[in-house]
Structure formats: C-alpha cells, structure tokens
C-alpha positions as a Python dict, from the first residue, in 0.01 Angstrom:
ca = {
    (1, 'X'): (0, 0, 0),
    (2, 'X'): (-70, 374, 30),
    (3, 'X'): (286, 458, 138),
    (4, 'X'): (428, 329, -193),
    (5, 'X'): (125, 423, -409),
    (6, 'X'): (60, 58, -489),
    (7, 'X'): (-274, -115, -527),
    (8, 'X'): (-349, -480, -596),
    (9, 'X'): (-702, -604, -671),
    (10, 'X'): (-809, -951, -771),
    (11, 'X'): (-1142, -1119, -820),
    (12, 'X'): (-1288, -1451, -929),
    (13, 'X'): (-1636, -1583, -994),
    (14, 'X'): (-1754, -1923, -1117),
    (15, 'X'): (-2050, -1765, -1295),
    (16, 'X'): (-2183, -1417, -1363),
    (17, 'X'): (-2515, -1365, -1541),
    (18, 'X'): (-2588, -1034, -1713),
    (19, 'X'): (-2905, -983, -1915),
    (20, 'X'): (-2965, -1362, -1907),
    (21, 'X'): (-2622, -1427, -2060),
    (22, 'X'): (-2399, -1648, -1842),
    (23, 'X'): (-2025, -1585, -1817),
    (24, 'X'): (-1824, -1875, -1675),
    (25, 'X'): (-1502, -1859, -1470),
    (26, 'X'): (-1450, -1481, -1471),
    (27, 'X'): (-1130, -1330, -1332),
    (28, 'X'): (-984, -985, -1272),
    (29, 'X'): (-643, -860, -1159),
    (30, 'X'): (-535, -498, -1125),
    (31, 'X'): (-192, -381, -1014),
    (32, 'X'): (-58, -28, -987),
    (33, 'X'): (305, 64, -951),
    (34, 'X'): (512, 368, -1049),
    (35, 'X'): (213, 554, -1199),
    (36, 'X'): (131, 256, -1421),
    (37, 'X'): (-189, 52, -1405),
    (38, 'X'): (-189, -307, -1531),
    (39, 'X'): (-521, -484, -1567),
    (40, 'X'): (-619, -828, -1689),
    (41, 'X'): (-970, -968, -1703),
    (42, 'X'): (-1144, -1249, -1885),
    (43, 'X'): (-1353, -1560, -1867),
    (44, 'X'): (-1358, -1919, -1980),
    (45, 'X'): (-1680, -1899, -2183),
    (46, 'X'): (-1985, -1685, -2254),
    (47, 'X'): (-2281, -1818, -2456),
    (48, 'X'): (-2419, -1534, -2668),
    (49, 'X'): (-2682, -1726, -2866),
    (50, 'X'): (-2779, -2080, -2969),
    (51, 'X'): (-2452, -2170, -3138),
    (52, 'X'): (-2249, -1854, -3077),
    (53, 'X'): (-2007, -1843, -2789),
    (54, 'X'): (-1671, -1694, -2697),
    (55, 'X'): (-1415, -1899, -2505),
    (56, 'X'): (-1082, -1829, -2338),
    (57, 'X'): (-1141, -1454, -2354),
    (58, 'X'): (-871, -1227, -2213),
    (59, 'X'): (-833, -848, -2206),
    (60, 'X'): (-508, -690, -2090),
    (61, 'X'): (-418, -325, -2067),
    (62, 'X'): (-121, -127, -1941),
    (63, 'X'): (-188, 240, -1876),
    (64, 'X'): (49, 522, -1789),
    (65, 'X'): (-61, 887, -1769),
    (66, 'X'): (-289, 945, -2070),
    (67, 'X'): (-173, 647, -2280),
    (68, 'X'): (-281, 288, -2273),
    (69, 'X'): (-199, -18, -2477),
    (70, 'X'): (-431, -317, -2491),
    (71, 'X'): (-462, -671, -2619),
    (72, 'X'): (-792, -852, -2655),
    (73, 'X'): (-782, -1224, -2737),
    (74, 'X'): (-1004, -1531, -2748),
    (75, 'X'): (-987, -1885, -2879),
    (76, 'X'): (-1293, -2107, -2897),
    (77, 'X'): (-1080, -2420, -2948),
    (78, 'X'): (-1345, -2533, -3194),
    (79, 'X'): (-1314, -2771, -3487),
    (80, 'X'): (-1315, -2473, -3722),
    (81, 'X'): (-1088, -2192, -3606),
    (82, 'X'): (-1273, -1912, -3427),
    (83, 'X'): (-1022, -1694, -3246),
    (84, 'X'): (-879, -1349, -3244),
    (85, 'X'): (-616, -1104, -3131),
    (86, 'X'): (-687, -733, -3139),
    (87, 'X'): (-431, -494, -3000),
    (88, 'X'): (-350, -128, -3012),
    (89, 'X'): (-306, 198, -2829),
    (90, 'X'): (-541, 453, -2679),
    (91, 'X'): (-453, 816, -2617),
    (92, 'X'): (-676, 1015, -2383),
    (93, 'X'): (-660, 1392, -2420),
    (94, 'X'): (-872, 1670, -2278),
    (95, 'X'): (-1104, 1656, -2578),
    (96, 'X'): (-1049, 1317, -2744),
    (97, 'X'): (-1036, 943, -2707),
    (98, 'X'): (-800, 838, -2989),
    (99, 'X'): (-785, 466, -3073),
    (100, 'X'): (-520, 321, -3303),
    (101, 'X'): (-558, -49, -3384),
    (102, 'X'): (-217, -200, -3449),
    (103, 'X'): (-307, -568, -3456),
    (104, 'X'): (-624, -731, -3585),
    (105, 'X'): (-618, -1104, -3655),
    (106, 'X'): (-965, -1258, -3634),
    (107, 'X'): (-1049, -1608, -3749),
    (108, 'X'): (-1416, -1678, -3817),
    (109, 'X'): (-1491, -2034, -3928),
    (110, 'X'): (-1124, -2086, -4043),
    (111, 'X'): (-1131, -1760, -4237),
    (112, 'X'): (-871, -1497, -4138),
    (113, 'X'): (-978, -1132, -4130),
    (114, 'X'): (-706, -868, -4093),
    (115, 'X'): (-702, -492, -4077),
    (116, 'X'): (-518, -263, -4318),
    (117, 'X'): (-504, 113, -4360),
    (118, 'X'): (-454, 369, -4084),
    (119, 'X'): (-701, 179, -3860),
    (120, 'X'): (-789, 479, -3657),
    (121, 'X'): (-1092, 629, -3490),
    (122, 'X'): (-1148, 920, -3256),
    (123, 'X'): (-1429, 1006, -3017),
    (124, 'X'): (-1418, 1372, -2917),
    (125, 'X'): (-1576, 1556, -2627),
    (126, 'X'): (-1872, 1668, -2840),
    (127, 'X'): (-1946, 1296, -2905),
    (128, 'X'): (-1834, 1305, -3268),
    (129, 'X'): (-1698, 967, -3373),
    (130, 'X'): (-1455, 979, -3667),
    (131, 'X'): (-1338, 671, -3856),
    (132, 'X'): (-1030, 703, -4074),
    (133, 'X'): (-937, 435, -4326),
    (134, 'X'): (-1056, 136, -4122),
    (135, 'X'): (-1025, -162, -4360),
    (136, 'X'): (-1109, -524, -4278),
    (137, 'X'): (-981, -771, -4540),
    (138, 'X'): (-1009, -1142, -4606),
    (139, 'X'): (-857, -1255, -4937),
    (140, 'X'): (-1057, -1058, -5196),
    (141, 'X'): (-1322, -944, -4945),
    (142, 'X'): (-1312, -591, -4805),
    (143, 'X'): (-1520, -401, -4553),
    (144, 'X'): (-1409, -37, -4528),
    (145, 'X'): (-1542, 205, -4264),
    (146, 'X'): (-1484, 577, -4302),
    (147, 'X'): (-1657, 898, -4205),
    (148, 'X'): (-1821, 1059, -3903),
    (149, 'X'): (-2109, 999, -3667),
    (150, 'X'): (-2234, 1320, -3511),
    (151, 'X'): (-2544, 1524, -3437),
    (152, 'X'): (-2491, 1703, -3768),
    (153, 'X'): (-2720, 1527, -4020),
    (154, 'X'): (-2476, 1620, -4300),
    (155, 'X'): (-2202, 1400, -4151),
    (156, 'X'): (-2195, 1051, -4297),
    (157, 'X'): (-2055, 715, -4203),
    (158, 'X'): (-1969, 508, -4511),
    (159, 'X'): (-1937, 130, -4500),
    (160, 'X'): (-1805, -6, -4828),
    (161, 'X'): (-1831, -377, -4909),
    (162, 'X'): (-1636, -552, -5184),
    (163, 'X'): (-1702, -920, -5257),
    (164, 'X'): (-1840, -973, -4904),
    (165, 'X'): (-1979, -1326, -4869),
    (166, 'X'): (-2316, -1295, -4697),
    (167, 'X'): (-2319, -1654, -4567),
    (168, 'X'): (-2057, -1546, -4311),
    (169, 'X'): (-2341, -1377, -4123),
    (170, 'X'): (-2551, -1694, -4098),
    (171, 'X'): (-2415, -1810, -3759),
    (172, 'X'): (-2536, -1477, -3616),
    (173, 'X'): (-2877, -1507, -3781),
    (174, 'X'): (-2940, -1878, -3727),
    (175, 'X'): (-3171, -1830, -3431),
    (176, 'X'): (-3394, -1602, -3645),
    (177, 'X'): (-3421, -1863, -3920),
    (178, 'X'): (-3237, -1646, -4173),
    (179, 'X'): (-3006, -1804, -4430),
    (180, 'X'): (-2817, -1556, -4647),
    (181, 'X'): (-2639, -1646, -4970),
    (182, 'X'): (-2455, -1441, -5230),
    (183, 'X'): (-2195, -1168, -5240),
    (184, 'X'): (-2236, -803, -5145),
    (185, 'X'): (-2055, -520, -5324),
    (186, 'X'): (-2163, -163, -5258),
    (187, 'X'): (-2168, 118, -5005),
    (188, 'X'): (-2399, 184, -4712),
    (189, 'X'): (-2434, 550, -4617),
    (190, 'X'): (-2547, 633, -4266),
    (191, 'X'): (-2634, 982, -4143),
    (192, 'X'): (-2817, 1139, -3853),
    (193, 'X'): (-2745, 838, -3630),
    (194, 'X'): (-2787, 1028, -3303),
}
C-alpha cells in the first residue's frame, strides 16, 4: 500500500536446496508500518551432515531507523536437548555494524551454554572486526573470544579455552571419522586472517 507506506510480503516453499543441503518447509513474512520493518523467516528442518540437523528454526527481527532487535531460535525436539535462543540488538551507523548479544541460551546434547561478559562485536567500514569480552560458559567450561580481525598483521584474535571438553565436537566430526577425547585449556592466537 504505497499511499500508507505499507508493504506485506509472504512466501512459502516445501523444499529449497542450496549447495546440496535441503531445507524443508521454509517460510517468510515481512511487514512494514510506521517506518518499522518486521520480518520472520524459518524452516522446519535442514540436514547439515550425517547426524547433524536443525529443526523448528525461526529468525525474527524488528527494525526501525538504524536499530534492529532480533531473536534466533531452534528446537530439534530430540531425545537429548538440542535447542537455542539467541537474541540481541544491532545498531547500524555510517561506519559500523555494532552487535550486542543480550540472550544466548544454547543446549547441545543436554548441555546448556550461556554467554557472559559484554558480549559485543563491531564490524566497521574498513572491515575490521572487533570482539569485546565475548564469553561462552557451560559449568566450569569457558570459551572466550577477544581481539581484532583486520588487514593489519599485528592485530590478533584470541580464543581462550578453559576446561573445554573436546568430545563435544565429535558430532561435527563424525562424518570424517574423528573421535576427540580430553580437555582443552589454552589460548589460540590468530593474526593476519585476511
């Protein structure tokens, strides 16, 4: 409705295949009203690998001017809990894309991972990505991401692991015949990633 500056878009598909990965029962709705854009999209299931899939996926966002809030959720309805809710805010400025994660509740094989710290990262117009105090915790396990990714080889991205149980990665590595065991404590330093 051009007279009232309103737009409504909706779409459905039983199956979409991208890069040989099938997505089942996809949907999309977009509504605009009073300078606000509301969007919801998702699908019933996508099979990523042999035993790795995501079900009941939904992404919602509400945008107004240069601000947007979002909620990403999924629930595999599996015997062991594999689900998540990730929400936050995005601020778009002339030079930056500023993401603040306010909610991070991810269950992987009945194990709850949460986020603590400032949970913030910025992508600026010169393609520098800055991570500030991004901490993922599960009981006594910690994965902390901090630093910068840029064209400057002196900039570093640090990923710190404390008591990280390696067997949590096995579902992702199953198809390659890899079976990890043990606990990882230490820091990975990345530089010159461009």
